[in-house]
Coordinates of C-alpha atoms and ligand atoms in Angstrom, one line a residue:
M768 CA 0.0 0.0 0.0
E769 CA 3.0 2.2 0.5
Q770 CA 3.2 2.6 -3.3
H771 CA 0.2 4.9 -3.1
R772 CA 1.6 7.2 -0.5
V773 CA 2.9 10.6 -1.5
P774 CA 6.3 11.2 0.2
P775 CA 6.7 14.6 1.8
D776 CA 8.1 17.4 -0.3
T777 CA 7.8 15.5 -3.5
P778 CA 6.5 17.2 -6.7
I779 CA 3.6 15.3 -8.1
D780 CA 2.7 14.9 -11.8
L781 CA -0.6 13.1 -11.9
G782 CA 0.2 12.1 -15.5
Q783 CA 2.6 9.6 -14.0
W784 CA -0.1 7.9 -11.9
D785 CA -2.5 5.5 -13.4
P786 CA -6.1 5.7 -12.4
N787 CA -6.7 2.3 -13.9
D788 CA -4.0 0.6 -11.7
T789 CA -5.1 -2.5 -9.9
G790 CA -1.8 -3.2 -8.2
G791 CA -1.1 -6.2 -10.4
S792 CA -4.0 -8.1 -8.8
Q793 CA -4.8 -11.3 -10.6
G794 CA -7.8 -12.5 -8.7
G795 CA -10.1 -9.6 -9.9
K796 CA -13.4 -8.6 -8.5
A797 CA -14.5 -11.8 -6.8
E798 CA -11.3 -12.2 -4.8
A799 CA -11.4 -8.4 -4.0
R800 CA -15.0 -8.8 -2.6
E801 CA -13.8 -11.6 -0.3
R802 CA -10.7 -9.6 0.9
L803 CA -12.9 -6.5 1.5
S804 CA -15.3 -8.4 3.6
Q805 CA -12.3 -9.6 5.8
L806 CA -11.1 -6.0 6.0
N807 CA -14.6 -4.8 7.0
K808 CA -14.7 -7.3 9.9
E809 CA -11.2 -6.3 11.0
L810 CA -12.2 -2.6 10.9
E811 CA -15.3 -3.4 12.9
R812 CA -13.1 -5.0 15.6
L813 CA -10.5 -2.2 15.6
Q814 CA -13.2 0.5 15.7
E815 CA -14.7 -1.1 18.8
L816 CA -11.3 -1.2 20.4
L817 CA -10.7 2.5 19.5
Y818 CA -14.0 3.5 21.1
A819 CA -13.3 1.5 24.2
E820 CA -9.8 2.7 24.7
H821 CA -10.9 6.3 24.3
K822 CA -7.4 7.6 23.5
H823 CA -6.8 8.0 19.7
K824 CA -8.7 10.2 17.3
I825 CA -8.9 9.2 13.6
L826 CA -9.4 11.6 10.8
V827 CA -10.0 10.3 7.3
V828 CA -10.1 12.9 4.5
L829 CA -11.6 12.0 1.2
Q830 CA -11.2 14.3 -1.9
A831 CA -12.1 13.5 -5.5
M832 CA -13.5 15.1 -8.6
D833 CA -17.2 14.7 -9.1
T834 CA -18.3 11.0 -9.5
G835 CA -14.9 10.1 -8.0
G836 CA -16.7 7.7 -5.5
K837 CA -16.4 9.4 -2.1
D838 CA -19.8 8.4 -1.0
S839 CA -19.5 4.8 -2.3
T840 CA -16.1 4.4 -0.7
I841 CA -17.5 5.4 2.7
R842 CA -20.4 2.9 2.3
H843 CA -18.2 0.0 1.3
V844 CA -15.2 0.6 3.5
F845 CA -17.1 1.3 6.7
E846 CA -19.8 -1.3 6.2
G847 CA -20.7 -3.0 9.5
V848 CA -18.9 -0.6 11.8
N849 CA -20.8 0.6 14.8
P850 CA -22.3 4.0 13.9
Q851 CA -21.7 5.1 17.5
G852 CA -18.2 6.4 17.2
V853 CA -18.0 6.9 13.5
R854 CA -19.3 10.1 11.8
V855 CA -19.2 11.7 8.4
A856 CA -18.7 15.4 8.0
N857 CA -19.7 16.9 4.6
F858 CA -18.2 20.2 3.4
K859 CA -20.4 21.9 0.9
V860 CA -20.4 25.5 -0.5
P861 CA -19.8 27.6 2.7
T862 CA -22.8 29.4 4.2
P863 CA -22.6 33.2 4.7
K864 CA -21.8 32.6 8.3
E865 CA -19.0 30.2 7.5
L866 CA -17.6 32.8 5.0
D867 CA -17.6 35.4 7.7
H868 CA -14.9 33.3 9.4
D869 CA -11.5 31.9 8.4
Y870 CA -11.8 28.8 6.2
L871 CA -10.6 26.4 9.0
W872 CA -13.3 27.5 11.4
R873 CA -16.0 25.1 10.2
V874 CA -13.5 22.4 9.8
H875 CA -12.0 22.5 13.3
K876 CA -15.5 22.1 14.8
E877 CA -15.8 18.7 13.1
V878 CA -12.5 17.0 13.9
P879 CA -12.7 13.7 15.9
G880 CA -12.7 13.5 19.6
K881 CA -11.0 10.7 21.6
G882 CA -12.2 7.2 20.5
E883 CA -13.9 8.6 17.4
I884 CA -13.4 8.2 13.6
V885 CA -14.5 11.1 11.5
I886 CA -14.6 10.9 7.7
F887 CA -14.4 14.2 5.9
N888 CA -16.4 14.0 2.7
R889 CA -14.6 17.0 1.1
S890 CA -12.6 19.1 3.4
H891 CA -10.5 22.2 4.0
Y892 CA -8.7 21.2 0.8
E893 CA -11.6 22.7 -1.1
D894 CA -10.1 26.0 0.0
V895 CA -7.0 25.3 -2.2
L896 CA -8.9 23.4 -5.0
V897 CA -12.3 24.9 -6.1
V898 CA -11.4 28.2 -4.4
R899 CA -8.2 28.4 -6.4
V900 CA -9.6 27.1 -9.7
R901 CA -12.6 29.4 -9.5
N902 CA -10.6 32.4 -8.3
L903 CA -12.9 32.8 -5.3
V904 CA -10.0 34.5 -3.4
P905 CA -6.8 36.0 -4.8
P906 CA -3.7 33.8 -5.2
K907 CA -1.9 35.6 -2.4
V908 CA -4.7 34.5 -0.1
W909 CA -5.0 30.8 -1.1
G910 CA -1.2 30.6 -1.6
K911 CA -0.7 30.9 2.1
R912 CA -3.1 28.1 2.9
Y913 CA -0.8 25.2 2.3
D914 CA 1.4 26.3 5.2
H915 CA -1.7 27.0 7.4
I916 CA -3.1 23.5 6.6
N917 CA 0.2 21.8 7.4
E918 CA 0.4 23.6 10.7
F919 CA -3.2 22.9 11.6
E920 CA -2.9 19.2 10.8
K921 CA 0.4 19.1 12.8
M922 CA -1.4 20.6 15.8
L923 CA -4.2 18.0 15.5
A924 CA -1.6 15.2 15.2
E925 CA 0.3 16.4 18.3
E926 CA -2.9 16.5 20.2
G927 CA -3.5 12.8 19.4
A928 CA -5.1 12.6 15.9
T929 CA -4.1 10.1 13.3
I930 CA -4.7 11.7 9.9
L931 CA -5.1 9.8 6.6
K932 CA -5.9 11.7 3.4
F933 CA -7.1 10.0 0.2
F934 CA -7.4 11.4 -3.2
L935 CA -9.6 9.1 -5.2
Y936 CA -8.1 9.5 -8.7
I937 CA -10.4 8.9 -11.7
S938 CA -9.7 9.7 -15.3
L939 CA -11.6 12.3 -17.4
D940 CA -12.9 9.4 -19.5
E941 CA -14.1 7.5 -16.5
Q942 CA -15.9 10.6 -15.3
K943 CA -17.7 10.8 -18.6
K944 CA -18.9 7.3 -18.3
R945 CA -20.1 7.8 -14.8
L946 CA -21.9 11.1 -15.6
Q947 CA -23.6 9.4 -18.6
K948 CA -24.7 6.6 -16.3
R949 CA -26.4 9.1 -14.0
L950 CA -28.3 10.5 -17.0
D951 CA -29.3 7.0 -18.2
D952 CA -30.4 5.5 -14.9
P953 CA -33.7 6.9 -13.5
C954 CA -32.5 6.0 -10.0
K955 CA -29.4 8.0 -10.4
R956 CA -30.7 11.1 -12.2
W957 CA -31.2 12.9 -8.9
K958 CA -27.4 12.9 -8.6
F959 CA -26.9 14.7 -11.9
N960 CA -26.0 18.3 -11.5
A961 CA -25.5 20.4 -14.6
A962 CA -23.0 22.5 -12.6
D963 CA -20.7 19.4 -12.5
L964 CA -20.2 19.9 -16.3
K965 CA -18.7 23.3 -15.7
E966 CA -16.2 21.8 -13.2
R967 CA -15.5 19.0 -15.7
A968 CA -14.5 21.7 -18.3
L969 CA -11.8 22.9 -15.8
W970 CA -10.3 19.4 -15.4
P971 CA -6.7 20.4 -16.3
E972 CA -6.9 23.4 -13.8
Y973 CA -8.2 21.0 -11.1
M974 CA -5.4 18.5 -11.8
R975 CA -2.8 21.3 -11.4
A976 CA -4.5 22.3 -8.1
Y977 CA -4.5 18.7 -6.9
E978 CA -0.9 18.3 -7.8
D979 CA 0.1 21.3 -5.8
A980 CA -2.0 20.2 -2.8
L981 CA -0.6 16.7 -2.9
S982 CA 3.0 17.9 -3.2
K983 CA 2.8 20.6 -0.5
T984 CA 0.7 19.0 2.1
S985 CA 1.7 15.3 2.3
T986 CA 3.6 15.2 5.6
E987 CA 4.8 12.6 8.0
W988 CA 1.9 13.5 10.3
A989 CA -0.8 13.7 7.7
P990 CA 0.1 11.7 4.5
W991 CA -1.8 11.8 1.2
Y992 CA -2.5 8.6 -0.7
I993 CA -3.3 8.7 -4.4
V994 CA -5.9 6.0 -4.9
P995 CA -6.4 4.6 -8.4
A996 CA -10.2 4.9 -8.5
N997 CA -11.3 3.9 -12.0
H998 CA -11.9 0.4 -10.7
K999 CA -14.2 0.7 -7.7
W1000 CA -13.2 -2.7 -6.2
Y1001 CA -9.5 -1.8 -6.1
R1002 CA -10.2 1.7 -4.8
N1003 CA -12.2 0.2 -1.8
L1004 CA -9.4 -2.3 -1.1
V1005 CA -6.7 0.3 -1.1
V1006 CA -8.6 2.6 1.3
A1007 CA -9.7 -0.2 3.6
N1008 CA -6.3 -1.7 3.7
I1009 CA -4.5 1.5 4.6
I1010 CA -7.1 2.4 7.3
V1011 CA -6.9 -1.1 8.8
E1012 CA -3.1 -1.2 8.8
T1013 CA -2.9 2.2 10.4
L1014 CA -5.3 1.2 13.2
Q1015 CA -3.4 -2.0 13.8
R1016 CA -0.2 -0.1 14.2
L1017 CA -1.7 2.0 17.0
D1018 CA -1.4 -1.0 19.3
M1019 CA -4.6 -0.2 21.1
R1020 CA -5.7 -1.9 24.4
Y1021 CA -9.0 -2.4 26.1
P1022 CA -9.1 -0.3 29.3
E1023 CA -7.8 -1.9 32.5
E1024 CA -10.7 -3.8 34.1
A1025 CA -11.8 -2.6 37.5
E1026 CA -10.4 -4.5 40.5
N1027 CA -12.0 -7.6 42.0
L1028 CA -14.3 -8.4 39.1
D1029 CA -13.5 -12.1 39.7
N1030 CA -15.3 -11.9 43.1
I1031 CA -18.5 -10.5 41.7
V1032 CA -21.5 -12.7 41.7
I1033 CA -24.6 -11.5 39.8
A1034 CA -27.6 -12.3 42.0
Ligands
LIG1197 P1 -20.7 16.2 -3.3 O1 -20.3 16.5 -4.7 O2 -19.6 16.3 -2.3 O3 -21.5 15.0 -3.2 P2 -22.3 18.5 -3.6 O4 -22.8 18.1 -5.0 O5 -23.3 19.2 -2.8 O6 -21.7 17.4 -2.8 O7 -21.1 19.5 -3.9 C1 -20.5 20.3 -2.9 C2 -19.9 21.5 -3.6 O8 -19.4 22.4 -2.6 C3 -18.8 21.1 -4.5 O9 -19.0 21.7 -5.8 C4 -17.6 21.8 -3.8 O10 -16.6 22.2 -4.7 C5 -18.2 22.9 -3.1 N1 -17.4 23.4 -2.0 C6 -17.0 22.7 -0.9 N2 -16.2 23.5 -0.1 C7 -16.2 24.7 -0.7 C8 -15.5 25.9 -0.4 N3 -14.8 26.0 0.7 N4 -15.7 27.0 -1.2 C9 -16.4 26.8 -2.4 N5 -17.1 25.7 -2.7 C10 -16.9 24.7 -1.9

């Protein structure tokens, strides 16, 4: 899984990353389904331990272009976990009140507490992505945000957060197929938003903005992973694997039991 990790201070050229990659997996979808189901069970166990230990805080950041599969990744990777202790925070176009504050204000309120996993469906990275591409603030304003973000995430890490950031990387062609599918399927039409086509037209600008974000904000304390996401089964496996391995490394323990439990007799 380390092959997907962006090393700190490394320039990223997304042209060199393959959204179709399946990691040389031979078994294909059926084997992947089986493996994902094992990972789901392991994540369920680890999340319960995390909740019981009440020590670590887990922040999972998901970013992607439209149709990149953020929602579906959340559904598949976190299938079966206890909803108590796991929460999704969505970041949409900021409200007037949010715009009255600094861009991290709404984000900080949503970070995980002890024992909790929080998944950011979009995040503060929108403030160096859509905001940059759409010129919503001048370059001298968004240009400072990479440093702010690194410092903000460092503070969270030093206060006990484990941060994992995933860029679900699909190709322009794959997005076309997925948008078309939304138009063709009556049950998916509600997801189609004509405004997404305007963002699609800015694909090269978005890729440059993603490259900069990935290069400048992948740190030891909050690494980015570029997840090949054209194949949904591989995307799910990569994300689930990285989360499970990271939680395993935390070496979590159930809290010490109270003394003299052995002598207790339930009447
Ligand atoms: P999603 O695509 O995540 O399922 P929506 O279709 O409601 O959800 O899209 C949310 C929109 O909010 C996206 O177009 C995104 O770029 C935008 N957005 C999120 N954060 C910001 C921000 N800080 N400034 C401007 N737009 C933002």
